[in-house]
CSV table of C-alpha atoms and ligand atoms in Angstrom, one decimal:
chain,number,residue,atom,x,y,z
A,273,UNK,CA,121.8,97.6,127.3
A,274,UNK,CA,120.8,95.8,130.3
A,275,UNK,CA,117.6,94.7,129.1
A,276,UNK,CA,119.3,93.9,126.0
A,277,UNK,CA,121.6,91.6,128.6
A,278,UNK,CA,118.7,90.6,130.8
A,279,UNK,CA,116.7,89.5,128.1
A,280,UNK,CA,120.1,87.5,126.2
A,281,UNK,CA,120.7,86.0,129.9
A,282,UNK,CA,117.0,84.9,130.0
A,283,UNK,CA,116.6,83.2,126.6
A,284,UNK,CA,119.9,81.2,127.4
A,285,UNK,CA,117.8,80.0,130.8
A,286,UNK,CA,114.8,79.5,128.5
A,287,UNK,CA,116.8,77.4,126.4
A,288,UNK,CA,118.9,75.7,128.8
A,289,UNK,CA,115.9,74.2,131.3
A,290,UNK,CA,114.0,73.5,127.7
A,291,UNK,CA,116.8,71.1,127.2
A,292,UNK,CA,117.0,69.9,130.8
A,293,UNK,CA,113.5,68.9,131.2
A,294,UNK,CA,113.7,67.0,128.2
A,295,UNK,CA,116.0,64.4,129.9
A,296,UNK,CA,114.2,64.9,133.5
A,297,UNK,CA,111.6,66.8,135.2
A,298,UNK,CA,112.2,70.3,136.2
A,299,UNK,CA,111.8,70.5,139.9
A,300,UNK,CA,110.4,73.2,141.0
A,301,UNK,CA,113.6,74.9,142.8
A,302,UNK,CA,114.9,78.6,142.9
A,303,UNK,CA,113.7,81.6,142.5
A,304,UNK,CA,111.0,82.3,139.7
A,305,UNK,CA,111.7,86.2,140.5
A,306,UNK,CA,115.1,86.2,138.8
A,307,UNK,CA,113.4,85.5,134.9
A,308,UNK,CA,110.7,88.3,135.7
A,309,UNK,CA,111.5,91.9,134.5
A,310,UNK,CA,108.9,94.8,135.3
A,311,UNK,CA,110.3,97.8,133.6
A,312,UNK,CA,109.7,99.1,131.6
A,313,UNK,CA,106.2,98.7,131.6
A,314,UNK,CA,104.4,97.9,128.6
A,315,UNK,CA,102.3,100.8,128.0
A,316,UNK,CA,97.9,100.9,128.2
A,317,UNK,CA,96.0,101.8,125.0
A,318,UNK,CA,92.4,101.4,124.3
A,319,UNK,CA,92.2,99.3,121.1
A,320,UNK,CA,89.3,100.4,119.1
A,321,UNK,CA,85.8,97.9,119.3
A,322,UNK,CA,86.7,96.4,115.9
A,323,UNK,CA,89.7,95.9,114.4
A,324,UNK,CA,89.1,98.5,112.1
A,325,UNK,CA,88.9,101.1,114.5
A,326,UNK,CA,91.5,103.0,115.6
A,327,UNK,CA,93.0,102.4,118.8
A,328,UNK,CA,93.7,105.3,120.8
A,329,UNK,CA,97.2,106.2,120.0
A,330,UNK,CA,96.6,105.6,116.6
A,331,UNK,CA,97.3,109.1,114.4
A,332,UNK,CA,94.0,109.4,112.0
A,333,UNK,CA,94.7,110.4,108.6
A,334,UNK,CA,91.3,110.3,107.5
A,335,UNK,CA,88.5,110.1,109.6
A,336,UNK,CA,85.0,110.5,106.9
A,337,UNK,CA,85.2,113.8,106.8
A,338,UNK,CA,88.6,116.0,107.4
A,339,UNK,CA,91.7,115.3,104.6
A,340,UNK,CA,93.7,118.5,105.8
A,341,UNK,CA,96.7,115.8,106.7
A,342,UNK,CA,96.8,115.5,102.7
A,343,UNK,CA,98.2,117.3,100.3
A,344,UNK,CA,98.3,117.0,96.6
A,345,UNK,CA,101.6,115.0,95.1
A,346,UNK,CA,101.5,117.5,92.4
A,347,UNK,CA,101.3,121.1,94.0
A,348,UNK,CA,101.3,120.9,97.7
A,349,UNK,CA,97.9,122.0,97.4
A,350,UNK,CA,95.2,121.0,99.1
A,351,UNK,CA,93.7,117.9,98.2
A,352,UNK,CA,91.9,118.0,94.5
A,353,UNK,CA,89.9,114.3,95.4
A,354,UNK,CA,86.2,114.4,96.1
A,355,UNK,CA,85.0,113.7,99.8
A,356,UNK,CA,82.0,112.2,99.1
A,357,UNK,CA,79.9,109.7,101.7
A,358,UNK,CA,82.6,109.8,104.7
A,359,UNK,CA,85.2,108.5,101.1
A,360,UNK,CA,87.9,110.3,99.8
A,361,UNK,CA,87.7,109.6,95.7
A,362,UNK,CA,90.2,109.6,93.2
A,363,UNK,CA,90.0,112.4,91.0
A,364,UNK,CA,90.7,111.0,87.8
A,365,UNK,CA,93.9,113.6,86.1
A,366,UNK,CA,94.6,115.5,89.2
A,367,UNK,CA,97.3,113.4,90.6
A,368,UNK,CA,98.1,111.4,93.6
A,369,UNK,CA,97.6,112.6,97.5
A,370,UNK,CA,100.3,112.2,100.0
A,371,UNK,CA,100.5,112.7,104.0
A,372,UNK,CA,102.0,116.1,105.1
A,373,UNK,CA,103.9,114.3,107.7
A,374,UNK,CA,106.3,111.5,106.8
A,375,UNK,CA,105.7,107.7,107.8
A,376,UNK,CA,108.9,105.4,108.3
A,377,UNK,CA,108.3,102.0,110.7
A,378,UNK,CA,104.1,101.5,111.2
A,379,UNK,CA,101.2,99.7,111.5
A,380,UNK,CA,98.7,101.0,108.6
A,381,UNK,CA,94.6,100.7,108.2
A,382,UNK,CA,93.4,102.0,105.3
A,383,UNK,CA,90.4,100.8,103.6
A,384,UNK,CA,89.3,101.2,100.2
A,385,UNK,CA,86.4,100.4,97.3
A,386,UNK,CA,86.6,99.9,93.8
A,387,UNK,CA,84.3,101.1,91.6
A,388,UNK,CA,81.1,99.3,91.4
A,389,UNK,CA,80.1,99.8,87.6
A,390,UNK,CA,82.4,98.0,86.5
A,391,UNK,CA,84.5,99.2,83.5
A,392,UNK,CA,88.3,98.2,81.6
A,393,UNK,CA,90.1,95.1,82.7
A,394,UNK,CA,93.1,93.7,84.4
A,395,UNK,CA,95.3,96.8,85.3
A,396,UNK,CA,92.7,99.7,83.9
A,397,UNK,CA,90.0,97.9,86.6
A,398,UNK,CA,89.6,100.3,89.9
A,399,UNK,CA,93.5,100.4,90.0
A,400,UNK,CA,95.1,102.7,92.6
A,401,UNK,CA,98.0,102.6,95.5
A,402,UNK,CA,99.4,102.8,98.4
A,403,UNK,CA,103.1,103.8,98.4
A,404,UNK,CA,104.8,103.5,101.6
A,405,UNK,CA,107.3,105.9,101.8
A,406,UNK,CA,105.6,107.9,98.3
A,407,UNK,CA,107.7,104.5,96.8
A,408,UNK,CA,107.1,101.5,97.4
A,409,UNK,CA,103.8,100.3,96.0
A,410,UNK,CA,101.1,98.3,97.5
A,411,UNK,CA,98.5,97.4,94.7
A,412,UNK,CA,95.0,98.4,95.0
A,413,UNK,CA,93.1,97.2,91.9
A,414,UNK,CA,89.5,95.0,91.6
A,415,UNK,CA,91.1,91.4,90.9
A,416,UNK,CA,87.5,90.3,91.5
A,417,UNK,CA,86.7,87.9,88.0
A,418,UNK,CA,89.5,90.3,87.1
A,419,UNK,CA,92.8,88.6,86.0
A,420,UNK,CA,96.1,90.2,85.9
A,421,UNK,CA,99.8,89.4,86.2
A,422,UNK,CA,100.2,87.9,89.5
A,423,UNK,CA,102.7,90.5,90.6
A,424,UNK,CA,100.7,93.4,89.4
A,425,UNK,CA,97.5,92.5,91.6
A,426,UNK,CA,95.8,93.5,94.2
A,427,UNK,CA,97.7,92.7,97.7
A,428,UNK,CA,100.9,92.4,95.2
A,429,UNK,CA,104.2,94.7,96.0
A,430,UNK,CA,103.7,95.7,92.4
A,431,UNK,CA,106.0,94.4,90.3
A,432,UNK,CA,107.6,92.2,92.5
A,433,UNK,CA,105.5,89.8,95.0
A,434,UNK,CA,102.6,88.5,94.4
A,435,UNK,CA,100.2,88.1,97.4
A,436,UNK,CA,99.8,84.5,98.8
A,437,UNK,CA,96.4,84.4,97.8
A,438,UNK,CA,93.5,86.7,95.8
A,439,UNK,CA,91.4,88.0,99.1
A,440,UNK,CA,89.6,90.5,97.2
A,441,UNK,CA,85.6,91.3,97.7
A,442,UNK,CA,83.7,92.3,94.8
A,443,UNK,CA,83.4,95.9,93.1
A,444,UNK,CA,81.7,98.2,95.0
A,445,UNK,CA,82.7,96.2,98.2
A,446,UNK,CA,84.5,97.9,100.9
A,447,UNK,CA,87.5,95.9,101.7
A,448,UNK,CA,90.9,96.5,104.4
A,449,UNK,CA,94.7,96.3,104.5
A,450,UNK,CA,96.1,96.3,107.5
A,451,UNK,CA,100.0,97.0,107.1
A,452,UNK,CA,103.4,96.5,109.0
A,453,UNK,CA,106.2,98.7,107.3
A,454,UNK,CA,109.7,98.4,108.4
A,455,UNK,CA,111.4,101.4,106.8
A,456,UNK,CA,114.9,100.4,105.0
A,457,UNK,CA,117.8,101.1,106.7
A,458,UNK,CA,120.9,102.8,104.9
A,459,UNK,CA,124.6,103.3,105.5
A,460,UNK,CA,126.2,106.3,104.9
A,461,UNK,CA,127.4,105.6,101.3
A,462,UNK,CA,123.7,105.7,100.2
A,463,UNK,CA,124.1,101.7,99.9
A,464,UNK,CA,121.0,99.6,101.7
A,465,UNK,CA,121.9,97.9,105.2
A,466,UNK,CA,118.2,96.9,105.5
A,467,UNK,CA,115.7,97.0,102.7
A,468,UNK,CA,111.8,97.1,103.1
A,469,UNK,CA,110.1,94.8,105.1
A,470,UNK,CA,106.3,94.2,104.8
A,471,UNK,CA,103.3,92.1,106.4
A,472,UNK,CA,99.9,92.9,104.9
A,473,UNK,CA,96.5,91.8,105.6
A,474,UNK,CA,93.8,91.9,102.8
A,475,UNK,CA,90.3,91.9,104.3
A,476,UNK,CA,91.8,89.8,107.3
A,477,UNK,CA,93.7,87.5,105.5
A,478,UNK,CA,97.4,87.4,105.3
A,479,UNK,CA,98.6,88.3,101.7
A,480,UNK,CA,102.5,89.3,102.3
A,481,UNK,CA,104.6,87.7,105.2
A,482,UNK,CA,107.4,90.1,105.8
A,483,UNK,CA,108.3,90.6,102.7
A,484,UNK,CA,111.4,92.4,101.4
A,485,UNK,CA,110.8,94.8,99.3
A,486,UNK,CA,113.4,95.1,96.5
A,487,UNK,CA,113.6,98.8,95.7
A,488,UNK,CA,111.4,101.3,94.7
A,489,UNK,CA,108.2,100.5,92.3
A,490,UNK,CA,109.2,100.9,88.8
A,491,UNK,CA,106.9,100.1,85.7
A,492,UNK,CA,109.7,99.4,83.7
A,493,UNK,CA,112.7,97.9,84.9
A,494,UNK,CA,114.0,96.3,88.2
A,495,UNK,CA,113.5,97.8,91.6
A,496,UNK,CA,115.9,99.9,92.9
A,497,UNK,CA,117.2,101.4,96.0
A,498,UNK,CA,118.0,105.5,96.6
A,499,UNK,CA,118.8,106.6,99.3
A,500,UNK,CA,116.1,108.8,101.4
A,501,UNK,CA,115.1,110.2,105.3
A,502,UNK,CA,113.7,107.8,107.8
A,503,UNK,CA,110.6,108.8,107.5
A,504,UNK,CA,108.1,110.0,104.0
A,505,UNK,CA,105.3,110.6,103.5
A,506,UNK,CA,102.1,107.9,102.9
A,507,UNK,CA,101.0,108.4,98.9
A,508,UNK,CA,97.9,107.5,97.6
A,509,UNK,CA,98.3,106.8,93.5
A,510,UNK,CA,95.9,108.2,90.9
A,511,UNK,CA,95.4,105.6,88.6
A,512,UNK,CA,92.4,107.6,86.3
A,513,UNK,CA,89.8,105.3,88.3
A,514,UNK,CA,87.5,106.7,91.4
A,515,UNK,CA,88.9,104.2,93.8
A,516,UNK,CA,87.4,105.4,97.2
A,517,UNK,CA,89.3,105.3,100.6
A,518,UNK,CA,88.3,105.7,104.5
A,519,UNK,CA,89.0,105.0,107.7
A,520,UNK,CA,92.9,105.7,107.5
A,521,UNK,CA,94.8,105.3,110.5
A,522,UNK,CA,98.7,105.0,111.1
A,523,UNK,CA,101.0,104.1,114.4
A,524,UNK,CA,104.6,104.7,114.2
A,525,UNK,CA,106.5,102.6,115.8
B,129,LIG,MG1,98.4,101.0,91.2
């Protein structure tokens, strides 16, 4: 609350000598100590040596080797997908994978390949997914010389936003999303206070700028909201196609 006040006291400064020094210049009078604040402190992590590594708070879903944070959407099983390489592969027929813990607000790295024989077109093409929350759908698919509807490629919310531009590398080709997920927010009567909120990177470039999500990902039909918990788990979709994933890495916020 009082940084809440602090920081509502300091933007009206920020504001007000903005204005001010339009007219005149500033002088350099008072006390610079009263727009400071020092606590809390913003906390030290060690950010990984690339981008694509995971910084040191950074929860690893799947590190190459080691999917025990998985289980099959099915069964609750352990995870029927191949590890093969330092890759988790879509078994074609045995269903999607989901995190045994559950995922509200985060930052996401997850990287993924399509197949490099290349084989069907448009949505049968190395499609696969990642559904925040188990439903809301980021597309994985190879777009590469591979057209599709415009909502239902890859770097789409499927069904609903296109990405802002096609950043896809070839078949074969390893390629990132890095994610910011802001969970919705619901009242009590199951109605939506807050939808969906995403930003997403595709291989470095910005595909989605905070982009509401509508609902969940339906395949026929309009998005729509249910209510659910704060916090579900990651799914990864299986599509038929041996779309390949590694180097998964998640931090709540
Ligand atoms: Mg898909």
């Amino acid at each position: 609350m009082f940084i809440r006040l602090f920081k509502m006291a300091l933007g009206a400064t920020l504001c007000f000598s903005f204005s001010t020094s339009l007219a005149q210049k500033a002088p350099h009078t008072g006390d610079p100590k009263l727009t400071e604040y020092w606590d809390p402190a913003v906390r030290i992590i060690t950010p990984g040596k690339t981008n694509a590594d995971a910084p040191s708070d950074a929860i690893v879903l799947f590190d190459g080797k080691d999917a025990s944070k998985w289980e099959s959407e099915k069964d609750g099983g352990p995870v029927k997908w191949k590890i093969e390489d330092g890759a988790l592969v879509v078994a074609g027929g045995t269903g999607g994978i989901k995190t045994k813990q559950g995922f509200g607000d985060c930052q996401l790295h997850i990287e993924w390949r399509t197949p490099a024989v290349v084989k069907g077109e448009s949505q049968g093409r190395g499609n696969s997914g990642i559904f925040l929350m188990s439903r809301y759908e980021l597309q994985v698919l190879d777009n590469y010389n591979n057209r599709t509807y415009s909502n239902g490629q890859a770097g789409s919310i499927y069904k609903q936003t296109p990405p802002l531009v096609n950043a896809s590398r070839g078949p074969g080709e390893w390629q990132t999303y890095d994610i910011l997920f802001s969970a919705p927010v619901f009242q009590e009567d199951g109605t939506v206070r807050t939808p969906a909120k995403i930003t997403v990177f595709h291989n470095g470039v910005i595909v989605q700028h905070n982009t509401t999500i509508w609902g969940s990902t339906q395949y026929i039909g309009t998005p729509n909201y249910e209510k659910h918990s704060s916090k579900e788990p990651i799914m990864l979709q299986d599509h038929g196609n041996p779309v390949a994933y590694r180097n998964i890495w998640i931090r709540p916020m």
